[in-house]
CSV table of C-alpha atoms (C1' of nucleotides) in Angstrom, one decimal:
chain,number,residue,atom,x,y,z
A,13,UNK,CA,0.1,0.0,0.1
A,14,UNK,CA,3.1,2.4,0.1
A,15,UNK,CA,1.8,5.2,-2.1
A,16,UNK,CA,5.5,5.8,-3.5
A,17,UNK,CA,5.6,2.3,-5.1
A,18,UNK,CA,5.0,3.1,-8.8
A,19,UNK,CA,6.4,0.4,-10.8
A,20,UNK,CA,7.5,1.2,-14.3
A,21,UNK,CA,10.2,3.0,-16.1
A,22,UNK,CA,11.9,5.6,-13.8
A,23,UNK,CA,12.0,9.2,-14.8
A,24,UNK,CA,15.1,10.1,-16.7
A,25,UNK,CA,15.5,13.6,-15.4
A,26,UNK,CA,15.6,15.6,-12.1
A,27,UNK,CA,12.2,17.2,-11.9
A,28,UNK,CA,13.4,19.9,-9.5
A,29,UNK,CA,16.4,20.8,-11.5
A,30,UNK,CA,14.4,21.0,-14.7
A,31,UNK,CA,12.0,23.3,-13.0
A,32,UNK,CA,14.9,25.5,-12.0
A,33,UNK,CA,15.8,25.8,-15.6
A,34,UNK,CA,12.3,26.6,-16.4
A,35,UNK,CA,12.2,29.3,-13.8
A,36,UNK,CA,15.3,31.0,-15.6
A,37,UNK,CA,13.4,30.8,-19.0
A,38,UNK,CA,10.2,32.5,-17.5
A,39,UNK,CA,12.3,35.0,-15.7
A,40,UNK,CA,14.2,36.1,-18.8
A,41,UNK,CA,11.3,35.8,-21.4
A,42,UNK,CA,8.1,36.1,-19.5
A,43,UNK,CA,5.1,33.8,-19.5
A,44,UNK,CA,4.0,34.6,-23.1
A,45,UNK,CA,7.3,34.9,-24.5
A,46,UNK,CA,8.6,31.6,-23.1
A,47,UNK,CA,7.5,28.9,-25.8
A,48,UNK,CA,7.2,25.2,-24.9
A,49,UNK,CA,10.3,24.7,-27.3
A,50,UNK,CA,12.2,27.3,-25.4
A,51,UNK,CA,11.3,25.6,-22.1
A,52,UNK,CA,11.8,21.9,-23.2
A,53,UNK,CA,15.2,22.8,-24.7
A,54,UNK,CA,16.4,24.5,-21.6
A,55,UNK,CA,15.0,21.9,-19.5
A,56,UNK,CA,16.6,19.0,-21.5
A,57,UNK,CA,13.4,17.2,-21.9
A,58,UNK,CA,10.7,16.4,-24.5
A,59,UNK,CA,7.3,17.9,-24.6
A,60,UNK,CA,5.4,14.8,-23.3
A,61,UNK,CA,7.7,14.6,-20.4
A,62,UNK,CA,6.9,18.1,-19.5
A,63,UNK,CA,3.2,17.5,-19.7
A,64,UNK,CA,3.4,14.3,-17.8
A,65,UNK,CA,5.6,15.8,-14.9
A,66,UNK,CA,4.1,19.3,-14.5
A,67,UNK,CA,0.8,19.4,-16.2
A,68,UNK,CA,0.5,22.1,-18.9
A,69,UNK,CA,2.3,25.4,-19.4
A,70,UNK,CA,0.1,27.3,-16.9
A,71,UNK,CA,0.9,24.8,-14.3
A,72,UNK,CA,4.5,24.7,-14.9
A,73,UNK,CA,4.5,28.5,-14.6
A,74,UNK,CA,2.7,28.3,-11.3
A,75,UNK,CA,5.1,25.6,-10.0
A,76,UNK,CA,8.0,27.8,-11.1
A,77,UNK,CA,6.6,30.9,-9.4
A,78,UNK,CA,6.0,28.9,-6.2
A,79,UNK,CA,9.5,27.5,-6.1
A,80,UNK,CA,10.9,31.0,-6.9
A,81,UNK,CA,9.1,32.4,-4.0
A,82,UNK,CA,10.6,29.7,-1.7
A,83,UNK,CA,14.0,29.8,-2.9
A,84,UNK,CA,14.7,33.2,-4.3
A,85,UNK,CA,12.6,35.1,-2.0
A,86,UNK,CA,13.8,33.4,1.1
A,87,UNK,CA,15.4,36.7,2.1
A,88,UNK,CA,11.9,38.1,2.9
A,89,UNK,CA,11.3,35.6,5.6
A,90,UNK,CA,14.9,36.3,7.1
A,91,UNK,CA,14.2,40.0,6.8
A,92,UNK,CA,10.8,39.5,8.7
A,93,UNK,CA,12.8,37.9,11.6
A,94,UNK,CA,14.7,41.2,12.2
A,95,UNK,CA,13.8,42.8,15.6
A,96,UNK,CA,12.5,46.2,14.6
A,97,UNK,CA,10.5,47.6,11.8
A,98,UNK,CA,13.3,49.7,10.6
A,99,UNK,CA,15.6,46.7,10.4
A,100,UNK,CA,12.9,44.5,8.8
A,101,UNK,CA,12.5,47.0,6.0
A,102,UNK,CA,16.1,47.9,5.6
A,103,UNK,CA,17.2,44.2,5.5
A,104,UNK,CA,14.4,43.5,3.0
A,105,UNK,CA,15.1,46.3,0.6
A,106,UNK,CA,18.9,45.6,0.8
A,107,UNK,CA,18.4,41.9,0.1
A,108,UNK,CA,15.9,42.6,-2.6
A,109,UNK,CA,18.4,45.0,-4.4
A,110,UNK,CA,21.0,42.3,-4.1
A,111,UNK,CA,18.7,39.6,-5.5
A,112,UNK,CA,17.6,41.8,-8.3
A,113,UNK,CA,21.2,42.2,-9.6
A,114,UNK,CA,22.7,38.6,-9.0
A,115,UNK,CA,25.1,38.0,-11.8
A,116,UNK,CA,24.2,34.3,-11.9
A,117,UNK,CA,20.5,34.9,-12.4
A,118,UNK,CA,18.4,37.1,-14.8
A,119,UNK,CA,18.2,40.7,-13.8
A,120,UNK,CA,14.9,41.7,-12.0
A,121,UNK,CA,12.3,39.8,-10.4
A,122,UNK,CA,10.3,36.8,-11.8
A,123,UNK,CA,7.2,38.1,-10.3
A,124,UNK,CA,7.5,41.3,-12.5
A,125,UNK,CA,9.6,40.0,-15.4
A,126,UNK,CA,7.2,37.0,-15.8
A,127,UNK,CA,4.8,39.6,-17.2
A,128,UNK,CA,7.3,41.9,-18.8
A,129,UNK,CA,10.2,40.5,-20.6
A,130,UNK,CA,8.9,40.5,-24.2
A,131,UNK,CA,10.2,37.2,-25.1
A,132,UNK,CA,10.1,36.2,-28.8
A,133,UNK,CA,11.6,39.4,-30.0
A,134,UNK,CA,14.6,38.9,-27.6
A,135,UNK,CA,13.3,41.8,-25.5
A,136,UNK,CA,13.5,44.5,-28.1
A,137,UNK,CA,10.1,45.9,-27.1
A,138,UNK,CA,10.9,45.7,-23.4
A,139,UNK,CA,14.4,47.5,-24.1
A,140,UNK,CA,12.7,50.3,-26.1
A,141,UNK,CA,10.3,50.8,-23.3
A,142,UNK,CA,13.0,50.9,-20.7
A,143,UNK,CA,15.0,53.4,-22.7
A,144,UNK,CA,12.0,55.8,-22.9
A,145,UNK,CA,11.5,55.4,-19.1
A,146,UNK,CA,15.2,56.1,-18.5
A,147,UNK,CA,15.0,59.2,-20.8
A,148,UNK,CA,12.3,60.5,-18.6
A,149,UNK,CA,14.4,59.8,-15.6
A,150,UNK,CA,17.3,61.7,-17.2
A,151,UNK,CA,15.0,64.7,-17.8
A,152,UNK,CA,14.0,64.7,-14.2
A,153,UNK,CA,17.6,64.5,-13.1
A,154,UNK,CA,18.4,67.6,-15.2
A,155,UNK,CA,15.5,69.6,-13.6
A,156,UNK,CA,16.7,68.6,-10.2
A,157,UNK,CA,20.3,69.5,-11.0
A,158,UNK,CA,19.0,73.0,-11.8
A,159,UNK,CA,17.3,73.0,-8.5
A,160,UNK,CA,20.4,72.6,-6.7
A,161,UNK,CA,21.9,75.5,-8.5
A,162,UNK,CA,18.9,77.6,-7.6
A,163,UNK,CA,19.2,76.6,-4.0
A,164,UNK,CA,16.1,74.7,-3.3
A,165,UNK,CA,17.8,71.3,-2.9
A,166,UNK,CA,20.8,70.8,-0.4
A,167,UNK,CA,24.1,71.4,-2.2
A,168,UNK,CA,25.2,67.6,-1.7
A,169,UNK,CA,22.3,66.1,-3.3
A,170,UNK,CA,22.8,63.7,-6.1
A,171,UNK,CA,20.2,64.7,-8.7
A,172,UNK,CA,20.5,61.4,-10.6
A,173,UNK,CA,20.0,59.3,-7.5
A,174,UNK,CA,16.9,61.5,-6.5
A,175,UNK,CA,15.4,61.3,-9.8
A,176,UNK,CA,15.9,57.7,-9.9
A,177,UNK,CA,14.1,57.3,-6.6
A,178,UNK,CA,11.1,59.2,-7.9
A,179,UNK,CA,10.9,57.2,-10.9
A,180,UNK,CA,11.0,54.1,-8.8
A,181,UNK,CA,8.1,55.1,-6.8
A,182,UNK,CA,6.3,56.0,-10.0
A,183,UNK,CA,7.1,52.6,-11.5
A,184,UNK,CA,6.2,50.8,-8.4
A,185,UNK,CA,3.0,52.8,-8.2
A,186,UNK,CA,2.2,51.8,-11.8
A,187,UNK,CA,2.6,48.1,-11.0
A,188,UNK,CA,0.2,48.5,-8.1
A,189,UNK,CA,-2.3,50.5,-10.1
A,190,UNK,CA,-2.2,47.7,-12.9
A,191,UNK,CA,-3.0,45.2,-10.1
A,192,UNK,CA,-6.0,47.1,-9.2
A,193,UNK,CA,-4.8,49.3,-6.3
A,194,UNK,CA,-6.8,52.4,-6.1
A,195,UNK,CA,-6.1,56.1,-6.4
A,196,UNK,CA,-6.3,56.9,-2.6
A,197,UNK,CA,-3.8,54.2,-1.8
A,198,UNK,CA,-1.5,55.4,-4.4
A,199,UNK,CA,-1.5,58.9,-2.9
A,200,UNK,CA,-1.0,57.4,0.5
A,201,UNK,CA,2.3,55.8,-0.9
A,202,UNK,CA,3.3,59.3,-2.3
A,203,UNK,CA,2.4,60.9,1.1
A,204,UNK,CA,5.3,58.4,2.5
A,205,UNK,CA,7.5,58.8,-0.4
A,206,UNK,CA,7.7,62.5,-0.1
A,207,UNK,CA,9.1,62.4,3.4
A,208,UNK,CA,12.4,61.2,1.7
A,209,UNK,CA,12.7,64.3,-0.5
A,210,UNK,CA,15.5,66.5,1.2
A,211,UNK,CA,14.0,69.8,2.3
A,212,UNK,CA,15.6,73.3,1.7
B,17,UNK,CA,4.8,70.7,-56.3
B,18,UNK,CA,2.7,70.8,-53.0
B,19,UNK,CA,3.7,67.7,-51.0
B,20,UNK,CA,0.2,67.1,-49.7
B,21,UNK,CA,-1.3,66.6,-53.0
B,22,UNK,CA,-1.9,62.9,-53.3
B,23,UNK,CA,-4.5,62.1,-55.8
B,24,UNK,CA,-6.4,58.8,-55.3
B,25,UNK,CA,-9.0,57.7,-53.0
B,26,UNK,CA,-8.9,59.4,-49.7
B,27,UNK,CA,-8.4,57.6,-46.5
B,28,UNK,CA,-11.6,56.4,-44.8
B,29,UNK,CA,-10.6,56.8,-41.2
B,30,UNK,CA,-8.9,59.2,-38.9
B,31,UNK,CA,-5.4,58.0,-38.4
B,32,UNK,CA,-4.9,59.7,-35.2
B,33,UNK,CA,-8.2,58.7,-33.6
B,34,UNK,CA,-7.4,55.1,-34.7
B,35,UNK,CA,-3.9,55.4,-33.1
B,36,UNK,CA,-5.6,56.4,-29.7
B,37,UNK,CA,-7.7,53.2,-30.0
B,38,UNK,CA,-4.5,51.2,-30.6
B,39,UNK,CA,-2.8,52.8,-27.6
B,40,UNK,CA,-5.6,51.4,-25.4
B,41,UNK,CA,-5.2,47.9,-26.9
B,42,UNK,CA,-1.5,48.0,-26.1
B,43,UNK,CA,-1.9,49.4,-22.8
B,44,UNK,CA,-4.4,46.8,-21.7
B,45,UNK,CA,-3.0,43.7,-23.4
B,46,UNK,CA,0.7,44.5,-23.9
B,47,UNK,CA,2.6,44.5,-27.1
B,48,UNK,CA,2.9,40.6,-27.5
B,49,UNK,CA,-0.7,40.2,-26.1
B,50,UNK,CA,-2.3,42.6,-28.6
B,51,UNK,CA,-2.9,40.8,-31.9
B,52,UNK,CA,-3.3,42.3,-35.2
B,53,UNK,CA,-6.8,41.2,-35.1
B,54,UNK,CA,-7.5,42.8,-31.7
B,55,UNK,CA,-5.9,46.0,-33.0
B,56,UNK,CA,-7.7,46.2,-36.3
B,57,UNK,CA,-11.0,45.6,-34.6
B,58,UNK,CA,-10.6,48.2,-31.9
B,59,UNK,CA,-9.3,50.7,-34.6
B,60,UNK,CA,-12.1,49.8,-37.0
B,61,UNK,CA,-9.9,49.3,-39.9
B,62,UNK,CA,-8.7,46.4,-42.0
B,63,UNK,CA,-5.3,44.9,-41.9
B,64,UNK,CA,-3.9,46.3,-45.1
B,65,UNK,CA,-5.1,49.7,-44.1
B,66,UNK,CA,-3.0,49.4,-40.9
B,67,UNK,CA,0.1,48.5,-42.6
B,68,UNK,CA,-0.3,51.3,-45.2
B,69,UNK,CA,-0.9,53.9,-42.6
B,70,UNK,CA,1.6,53.0,-39.9
B,71,UNK,CA,4.0,50.4,-41.2
B,72,UNK,CA,4.0,47.1,-39.2
B,73,UNK,CA,2.9,46.2,-35.6
B,74,UNK,CA,6.2,47.3,-34.3
B,75,UNK,CA,6.1,50.7,-36.0
B,76,UNK,CA,2.5,51.1,-34.8
B,77,UNK,CA,3.6,50.4,-31.2
B,78,UNK,CA,6.4,52.9,-31.3
B,79,UNK,CA,4.0,55.5,-32.8
B,80,UNK,CA,1.5,54.7,-29.9
B,81,UNK,CA,4.1,55.0,-27.2
B,82,UNK,CA,5.2,58.3,-28.7
B,83,UNK,CA,1.7,59.7,-28.8
B,84,UNK,CA,1.2,58.3,-25.2
B,85,UNK,CA,4.3,60.1,-24.0
B,86,UNK,CA,3.0,63.4,-25.6
B,87,UNK,CA,-0.6,63.2,-24.5
B,88,UNK,CA,-1.0,61.0,-21.4
B,89,UNK,CA,2.4,62.1,-20.0
B,90,UNK,CA,1.9,65.8,-20.6
B,91,UNK,CA,1.7,66.1,-16.8
B,92,UNK,CA,5.3,65.5,-16.5
B,93,UNK,CA,6.2,68.6,-18.4
B,94,UNK,CA,3.8,70.7,-16.3
B,95,UNK,CA,5.4,69.2,-13.2
B,96,UNK,CA,8.8,70.3,-14.4
B,97,UNK,CA,7.6,73.8,-14.7
B,98,UNK,CA,7.0,74.1,-10.8
B,99,UNK,CA,9.4,76.5,-9.1
B,100,UNK,CA,11.0,74.1,-6.5
B,101,UNK,CA,12.4,70.7,-6.6
B,102,UNK,CA,10.0,69.5,-4.1
B,103,UNK,CA,7.0,71.0,-6.0
B,104,UNK,CA,8.3,69.5,-9.0
B,105,UNK,CA,8.5,65.9,-7.4
B,106,UNK,CA,5.2,66.2,-5.6
B,107,UNK,CA,3.3,67.5,-8.6
B,108,UNK,CA,4.8,64.8,-10.7
B,109,UNK,CA,4.0,61.8,-8.3
B,110,UNK,CA,0.5,63.3,-7.6
B,111,UNK,CA,-0.4,63.7,-11.2
B,112,UNK,CA,1.1,60.4,-12.0
B,113,UNK,CA,-1.0,58.6,-9.3
B,114,UNK,CA,-4.1,60.3,-10.9
B,115,UNK,CA,-3.0,59.3,-14.4
B,116,UNK,CA,-2.5,55.7,-13.2
B,117,UNK,CA,-6.0,55.4,-11.9
B,118,UNK,CA,-8.1,57.3,-14.6
B,119,UNK,CA,-11.5,55.6,-14.9
B,120,UNK,CA,-11.7,56.4,-18.7
B,121,UNK,CA,-8.4,54.8,-19.3
B,122,UNK,CA,-6.8,51.4,-18.6
B,123,UNK,CA,-5.1,51.1,-15.1
B,124,UNK,CA,-1.3,51.6,-15.0
B,125,UNK,CA,1.2,53.0,-17.4
B,126,UNK,CA,1.5,52.0,-21.1
B,127,UNK,CA,5.3,52.1,-20.5
B,128,UNK,CA,5.0,49.2,-18.1
B,129,UNK,CA,1.9,47.6,-19.2
B,130,UNK,CA,3.1,47.5,-22.6
B,131,UNK,CA,5.5,44.9,-21.4
B,132,UNK,CA,3.2,43.3,-18.9
B,133,UNK,CA,-0.5,42.6,-19.4
B,134,UNK,CA,-0.6,39.1,-20.4
B,135,UNK,CA,-2.9,39.7,-23.3
B,136,UNK,CA,-4.3,36.6,-25.0
B,137,UNK,CA,-5.1,34.9,-21.7
B,138,UNK,CA,-7.1,38.0,-20.6
B,139,UNK,CA,-4.6,38.8,-17.9
B,140,UNK,CA,-4.8,35.5,-16.0
B,141,UNK,CA,-1.2,35.2,-15.5
B,142,UNK,CA,-0.6,38.9,-14.7
B,143,UNK,CA,-3.5,38.7,-12.2
B,144,UNK,CA,-1.9,35.5,-10.6
B,145,UNK,CA,1.5,37.4,-10.2
B,146,UNK,CA,-0.4,40.5,-8.9
B,147,UNK,CA,-2.0,38.5,-6.3
B,148,UNK,CA,1.2,36.7,-5.1
B,149,UNK,CA,2.9,40.2,-4.8
B,150,UNK,CA,0.0,41.6,-2.7
B,151,UNK,CA,0.1,38.6,-0.6
B,152,UNK,CA,3.7,39.3,0.3
B,153,UNK,CA,2.6,42.9,0.9
B,154,UNK,CA,-0.1,41.7,3.4
B,155,UNK,CA,2.6,39.6,5.1
B,156,UNK,CA,4.8,42.5,5.6
B,157,UNK,CA,2.0,44.7,6.9
B,158,UNK,CA,1.2,42.1,9.3
B,159,UNK,CA,4.9,42.2,10.6
B,160,UNK,CA,4.8,46.0,10.7
B,161,UNK,CA,1.5,45.9,12.7
B,162,UNK,CA,3.2,43.8,15.1
B,163,UNK,CA,6.2,46.4,15.2
B,164,UNK,CA,3.5,48.9,16.3
B,165,UNK,CA,2.4,46.7,19.2
B,166,UNK,CA,6.0,46.1,20.0
B,167,UNK,CA,6.6,50.0,20.0
B,168,UNK,CA,9.2,50.4,17.4
B,169,UNK,CA,6.9,52.2,15.0
B,170,UNK,CA,5.0,55.4,16.1
B,171,UNK,CA,1.5,54.5,17.3
B,172,UNK,CA,-0.4,56.3,14.5
B,173,UNK,CA,1.4,54.5,11.7
B,174,UNK,CA,-0.6,52.8,9.1
B,175,UNK,CA,1.1,49.4,8.6
B,176,UNK,CA,-0.7,48.7,5.4
B,177,UNK,CA,0.4,51.9,3.8
B,178,UNK,CA,3.9,51.6,4.9
B,179,UNK,CA,4.1,48.1,3.5
B,180,UNK,CA,2.7,49.2,0.4
B,181,UNK,CA,5.4,51.9,0.2
B,182,UNK,CA,8.1,49.4,0.8
B,183,UNK,CA,6.8,47.0,-1.9
B,184,UNK,CA,6.4,50.0,-4.4
B,185,UNK,CA,10.2,50.7,-3.8
B,186,UNK,CA,10.9,47.0,-4.2
B,187,UNK,CA,8.9,46.8,-7.4
B,188,UNK,CA,10.3,50.0,-8.8
B,189,UNK,CA,13.7,48.7,-8.3
B,190,UNK,CA,12.8,45.4,-10.0
B,191,UNK,CA,11.7,47.5,-13.1
B,192,UNK,CA,15.0,49.3,-13.1
B,193,UNK,CA,17.0,46.3,-12.4
B,194,UNK,CA,15.4,44.5,-15.4
B,195,UNK,CA,16.4,47.7,-17.4
B,196,UNK,CA,19.9,47.2,-16.7
B,197,UNK,CA,20.4,49.5,-13.7
B,198,UNK,CA,23.2,48.2,-11.4
B,199,UNK,CA,23.4,47.1,-7.8
B,200,UNK,CA,25.0,50.3,-6.6
B,201,UNK,CA,22.3,52.5,-8.0
B,202,UNK,CA,19.6,50.2,-6.5
B,203,UNK,CA,21.2,50.6,-3.1
B,204,UNK,CA,21.4,54.3,-3.6
B,205,UNK,CA,17.6,54.3,-4.1
B,206,UNK,CA,17.1,52.3,-1.0
B,207,UNK,CA,19.3,54.9,0.9
B,208,UNK,CA,16.8,57.6,-0.1
B,209,UNK,CA,13.8,55.4,0.3
B,210,UNK,CA,14.7,54.6,3.9
B,211,UNK,CA,14.5,58.2,5.0
B,212,UNK,CA,10.7,57.9,4.7
B,213,UNK,CA,10.5,55.3,7.3
B,214,UNK,CA,9.3,56.7,10.6
B,215,UNK,CA,11.7,56.4,13.3
B,216,UNK,CA,11.1,55.4,16.8
C,7,DC,C1',-15.8,60.0,-69.7
C,8,DC,C1',-11.3,58.0,-69.2
C,9,DA,C1',-6.6,57.3,-67.1
C,10,DA,C1',-4.0,57.4,-63.1
C,11,DT,C1',-3.5,56.8,-58.1
C,12,DT,C1',-4.6,55.5,-53.7
C,13,DC,C1',-7.5,53.1,-50.3
C,14,DT,C1',-10.4,49.1,-48.9
C,15,DG,C1',-11.9,44.2,-48.4
C,16,DT,C1',-11.3,39.3,-48.9
C,17,DA,C1',-8.7,35.7,-48.8
C,18,DC,C1',-4.4,33.7,-48.6
C,19,DT,C1',0.6,32.7,-47.2
C,20,DG,C1',4.1,30.3,-44.3
C,21,DT,C1',5.3,30.0,-39.5
C,22,DT,C1',4.8,29.1,-34.8
C,23,DC,C1',2.0,28.2,-31.1
C,24,DG,C1',0.2,24.8,-27.0
C,25,DG,C1',-1.0,20.3,-26.8
C,26,DT,C1',-1.4,15.3,-27.8
C,27,DA,C1',-1.7,10.2,-30.2
C,28,DT,C1',1.0,6.5,-30.7
C,29,DG,C1',4.6,3.2,-30.6
C,30,DC,C1',8.9,1.9,-28.3
C,31,DA,C1',12.3,1.6,-24.3
C,32,DA,C1',13.1,0.7,-19.4
C,33,DG,C1',12.2,-0.5,-15.5
C,34,DT,C1',9.3,-3.7,-11.3
C,35,DC,C1',7.0,-7.8,-9.6
C,36,DA,C1',5.5,-12.7,-10.1
D,30,DT,C1',10.9,-15.1,-18.4
D,31,DG,C1',7.0,-12.6,-19.2
D,32,DA,C1',3.0,-9.7,-17.9
D,33,DC,C1',2.5,-5.0,-16.3
D,34,DT,C1',3.4,-0.1,-15.6
D,35,DT,C1',5.6,4.0,-16.6
D,36,DG,C1',8.5,7.3,-19.2
D,37,DC,C1',10.4,8.7,-23.7
D,38,DA,C1',10.7,10.2,-28.7
D,39,DT,C1',8.8,11.2,-33.1
D,40,DA,C1',5.6,13.0,-35.4
D,41,DC,C1',1.6,15.2,-35.7
D,42,DC,C1',-3.1,18.3,-34.7
D,43,DG,C1',-6.1,22.5,-35.2
D,44,DA,C1',-5.6,27.2,-34.1
D,45,DA,C1',-3.6,31.6,-34.1
D,46,DC,C1',0.0,34.4,-35.3
D,47,DA,C1',2.2,38.6,-38.4
D,48,DG,C1',2.1,39.9,-42.8
D,49,DT,C1',0.6,40.2,-48.0
D,50,DA,C1',-1.3,39.6,-53.0
D,51,DC,C1',-5.0,40.9,-55.4
D,52,DA,C1',-9.1,42.7,-57.3
D,53,DG,C1',-12.5,46.1,-56.7
D,54,DA,C1',-14.0,50.9,-55.1
D,55,DA,C1',-13.3,55.9,-54.6
D,56,DT,C1',-11.4,60.0,-55.7
D,57,DT,C1',-8.6,63.5,-59.0
D,58,DG,C1',-6.9,65.5,-63.1
D,59,DG,C1',-7.4,65.7,-67.9
DNA sequence: CCAATTCTGTACTGTTCGGTATGCAAGTCA
DNA sequence: TGACTTGCATACCGAACAGTACAGAATTGG
């Protein structure tokens, strides 16, 4: 009656290792941009093996996200264990920044890239969009540099860093808005974010 | 010699109005998720008319983004005209929050949604990802609520709003990281973001 | 009214997509 | 050894994709 006794030919690949490869493909190319051919090639298995082991593409993606949350987001749980709120937040944001820029992993976060990425075109569209966003950031940095000259920002301020922070808040709010978060909540976030702006 | 003299059958649709409809489709469904059939149906034109008027799908998308930047991001230029840096930033973030939640437009920002969105599946994947992100946000809010009880956050603090702010910074950094921004810059953003966290 | 030019509508191209039917290989248990 | 169970490999399915050929319709200039 042992439920693990399944006679028959044993699986010829490591399902967990193959799932890790799938995570990278989804991470880099997004859900829609990752074709079954991309996935099976990276995982080193055939299509029927994928369907037998994980279900369909959708199921595979959910398994990938779940494993990503467990493995690659483990720092969140560690951060929560810090003694104070400030320490929790700082540790979370620091570890997050490190995780987003690991050299042995795709840049960014699967939870966001899984939707972005672009995929089949090799990320041309995503790159185009990123460039136009960064152009806006540069424009804001220019305006803030002028503000330093005009004396309404402290002399030591880094205009590029401050502009980047503002755009980060804007982009984060955009992600939230797309997820259905309402206007009042967005403004509440702005309330908090503005506290970080250096006064005169 | 007048260059506008183009004899022949006149175009049967307003190219600018049709482009506006295309913007909404790309905004809602993303670049990959917007099929030519979706686009032509929304624009009220046939495929050959689209190709004749705008080029190919890629060209149409770039035109859409350009027009979006001009029309829907006009508030940025207005914000830049404010007299002080703080006013520039506040006006930008406020107008941005309003723009992200206009009831007569898709939620979010074309520049981000153009990559996200999900498209053909009606946004099922995007919704799944959004829910898992919001679950993490709720977990953080719970941890911060405990911090208020334990006295390391001011009593009046809204733990949900603070958690949302932290996740906004995290998501914005993720978008930046995916665009190629490096680790040091992300930490510089965290430096600024942490200034908004209420001290003991 | 006719020729030239441009736009529109239908119907099609080749390709790629997610998903699967089928026959064979590789093991376990009697 | 032989029945049984399971995984693997090839080859395929219908559907959807971006893009286009072609013929007819609408307009201008003569």
